[in-house]
XYZ file of C-alpha atoms in Angstrom:
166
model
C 131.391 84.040 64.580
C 131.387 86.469 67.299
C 127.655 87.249 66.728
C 126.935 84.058 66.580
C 127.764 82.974 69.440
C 126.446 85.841 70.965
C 122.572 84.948 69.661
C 123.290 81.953 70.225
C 123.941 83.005 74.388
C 120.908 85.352 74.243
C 118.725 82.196 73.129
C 120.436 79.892 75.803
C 119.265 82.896 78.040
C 116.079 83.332 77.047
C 115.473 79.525 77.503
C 116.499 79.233 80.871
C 114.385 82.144 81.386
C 110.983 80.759 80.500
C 112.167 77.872 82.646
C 112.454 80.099 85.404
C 109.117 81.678 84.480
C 107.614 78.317 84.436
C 108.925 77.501 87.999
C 107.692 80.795 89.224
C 104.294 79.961 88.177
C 104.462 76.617 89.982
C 105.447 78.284 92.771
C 102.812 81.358 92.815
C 100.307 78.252 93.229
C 101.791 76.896 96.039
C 101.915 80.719 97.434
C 97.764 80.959 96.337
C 97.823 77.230 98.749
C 99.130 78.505 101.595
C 97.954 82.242 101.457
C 94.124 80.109 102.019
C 96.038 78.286 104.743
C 97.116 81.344 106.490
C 93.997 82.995 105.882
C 92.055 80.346 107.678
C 93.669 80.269 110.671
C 95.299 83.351 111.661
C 93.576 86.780 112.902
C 92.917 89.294 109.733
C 95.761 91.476 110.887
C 98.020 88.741 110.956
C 97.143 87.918 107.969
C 97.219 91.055 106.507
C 101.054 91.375 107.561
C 101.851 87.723 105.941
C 100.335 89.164 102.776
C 102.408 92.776 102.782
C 105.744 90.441 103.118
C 104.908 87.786 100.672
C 103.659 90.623 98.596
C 106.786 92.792 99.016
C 108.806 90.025 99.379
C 110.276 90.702 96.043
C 110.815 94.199 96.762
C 112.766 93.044 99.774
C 114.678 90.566 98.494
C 115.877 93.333 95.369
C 116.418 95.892 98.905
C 118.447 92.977 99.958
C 120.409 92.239 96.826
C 121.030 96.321 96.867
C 122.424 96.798 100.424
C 124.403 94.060 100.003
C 125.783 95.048 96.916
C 126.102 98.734 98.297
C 127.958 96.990 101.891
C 130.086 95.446 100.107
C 131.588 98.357 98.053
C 131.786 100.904 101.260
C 133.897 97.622 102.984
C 136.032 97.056 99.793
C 136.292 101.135 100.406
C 137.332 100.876 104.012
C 139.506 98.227 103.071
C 141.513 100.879 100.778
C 142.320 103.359 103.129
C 145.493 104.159 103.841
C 147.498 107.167 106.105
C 146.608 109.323 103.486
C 142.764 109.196 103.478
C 141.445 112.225 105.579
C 138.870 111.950 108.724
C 136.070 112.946 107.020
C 136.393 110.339 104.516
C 136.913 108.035 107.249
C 134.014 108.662 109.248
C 131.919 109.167 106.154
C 132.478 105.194 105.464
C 131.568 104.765 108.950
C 128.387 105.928 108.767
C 127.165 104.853 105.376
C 128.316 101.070 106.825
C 126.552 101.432 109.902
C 123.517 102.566 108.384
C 123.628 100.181 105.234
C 123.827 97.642 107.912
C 120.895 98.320 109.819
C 118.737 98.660 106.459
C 120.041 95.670 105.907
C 118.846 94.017 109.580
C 115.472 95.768 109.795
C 114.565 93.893 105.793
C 115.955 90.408 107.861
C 113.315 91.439 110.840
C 110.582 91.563 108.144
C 111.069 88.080 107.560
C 111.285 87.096 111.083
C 107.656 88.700 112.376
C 105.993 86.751 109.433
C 107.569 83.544 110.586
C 107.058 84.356 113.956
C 103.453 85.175 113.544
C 103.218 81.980 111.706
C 104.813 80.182 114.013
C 101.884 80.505 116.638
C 99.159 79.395 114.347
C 100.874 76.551 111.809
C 102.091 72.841 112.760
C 106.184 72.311 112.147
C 105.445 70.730 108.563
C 103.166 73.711 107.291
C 105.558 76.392 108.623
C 108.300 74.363 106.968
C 106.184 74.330 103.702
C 106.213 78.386 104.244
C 109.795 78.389 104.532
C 110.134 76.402 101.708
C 108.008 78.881 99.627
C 109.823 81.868 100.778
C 113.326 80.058 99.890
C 112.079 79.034 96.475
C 110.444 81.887 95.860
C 113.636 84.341 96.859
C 115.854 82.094 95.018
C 113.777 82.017 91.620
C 113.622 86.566 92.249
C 117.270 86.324 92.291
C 117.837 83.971 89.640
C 115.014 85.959 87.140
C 116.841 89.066 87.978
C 120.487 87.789 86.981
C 118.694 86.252 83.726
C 117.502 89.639 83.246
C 120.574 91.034 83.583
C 122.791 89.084 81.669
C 120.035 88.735 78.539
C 120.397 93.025 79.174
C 124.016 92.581 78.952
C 124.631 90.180 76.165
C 121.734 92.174 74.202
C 123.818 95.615 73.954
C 127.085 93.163 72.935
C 125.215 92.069 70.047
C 123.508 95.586 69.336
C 127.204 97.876 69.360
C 128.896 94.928 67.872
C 126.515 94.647 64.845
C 126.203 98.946 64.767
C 130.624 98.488 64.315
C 129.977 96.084 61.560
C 129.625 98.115 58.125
């Protein structure tokens, strides 16, 4: 039963998946749209910079998801210390928060040159249509990679439970 319902997860995953892969596609159109917006009207190294962030946006968005991930353990850390934890230790937490936090600012200032770049060249409802893109764009990254991760996940379930079974 329990392998059962664990294929039966994986193909549930797998699914939602191509869906996501479908909507990506859709959406990697609209980016082709607008990239032949952008190029018409803004300078070449303008455009050049819109075209390293769209096409590192997904790099940014995993930095993101990382020093995120990363801020939030050294705060649940800093959270747990107590009289006993030593200076070093202390100041150690310090620094890797402080400096997690700036990575963190200077990927969020990325964003904001493109848009302000943008800003000078596109009417409110095409910049809006860029914003749009970016959103759906970040949110199907981040929804591909937890797919990914949880078909990962429920894959090596099904592998070591059916390796237990004789």
């Amino acid at each position: 039963e329990l392998i059962s319902s664990l294929r039966s997860k994986l193909q549930t995953l797998w699914e939602e998946r191509e869906l996501v892969l479908s909507e990506a596609r859709a959406c990697a159109e609209r980016g082709e749209e607008l990239e032949a917006m952008v190029q018409d009207v803004c300078k070449p190294n303008e455009f050049e910079r819109y075209m390293m962030f769209i096409g590192d946006l997904e790099k940014v968005v995993s930095l993101l998801l990382c020093l995120s991930s990363r801020l939030a353990r050294v705060q649940n850390a800093m959270r747990r210390i107590d009289g006993n934890t030593d200076a070093e230790e202390k100041q150690s937490l310090n620094e890797r928060y402080k400096l997690l936090s700036r990575q963190r600012e200077d990927a969020k200032d990325l964003k904001e040159v493109v848009s302000g770049i943008l800003a000078k060249y596109l009417t409110d409802q095409q910049l809006q249509d860029y914003r749009r893109f970016v959103q759906v764009k970040t949110s199907l990254l981040i929804e591909q990679k937890d797919l990914e991760e949880q078909i990962k996940f429920f894959k090596e379930q099904l592998e070591n439970l059916e390796q237990s079974i004789p």
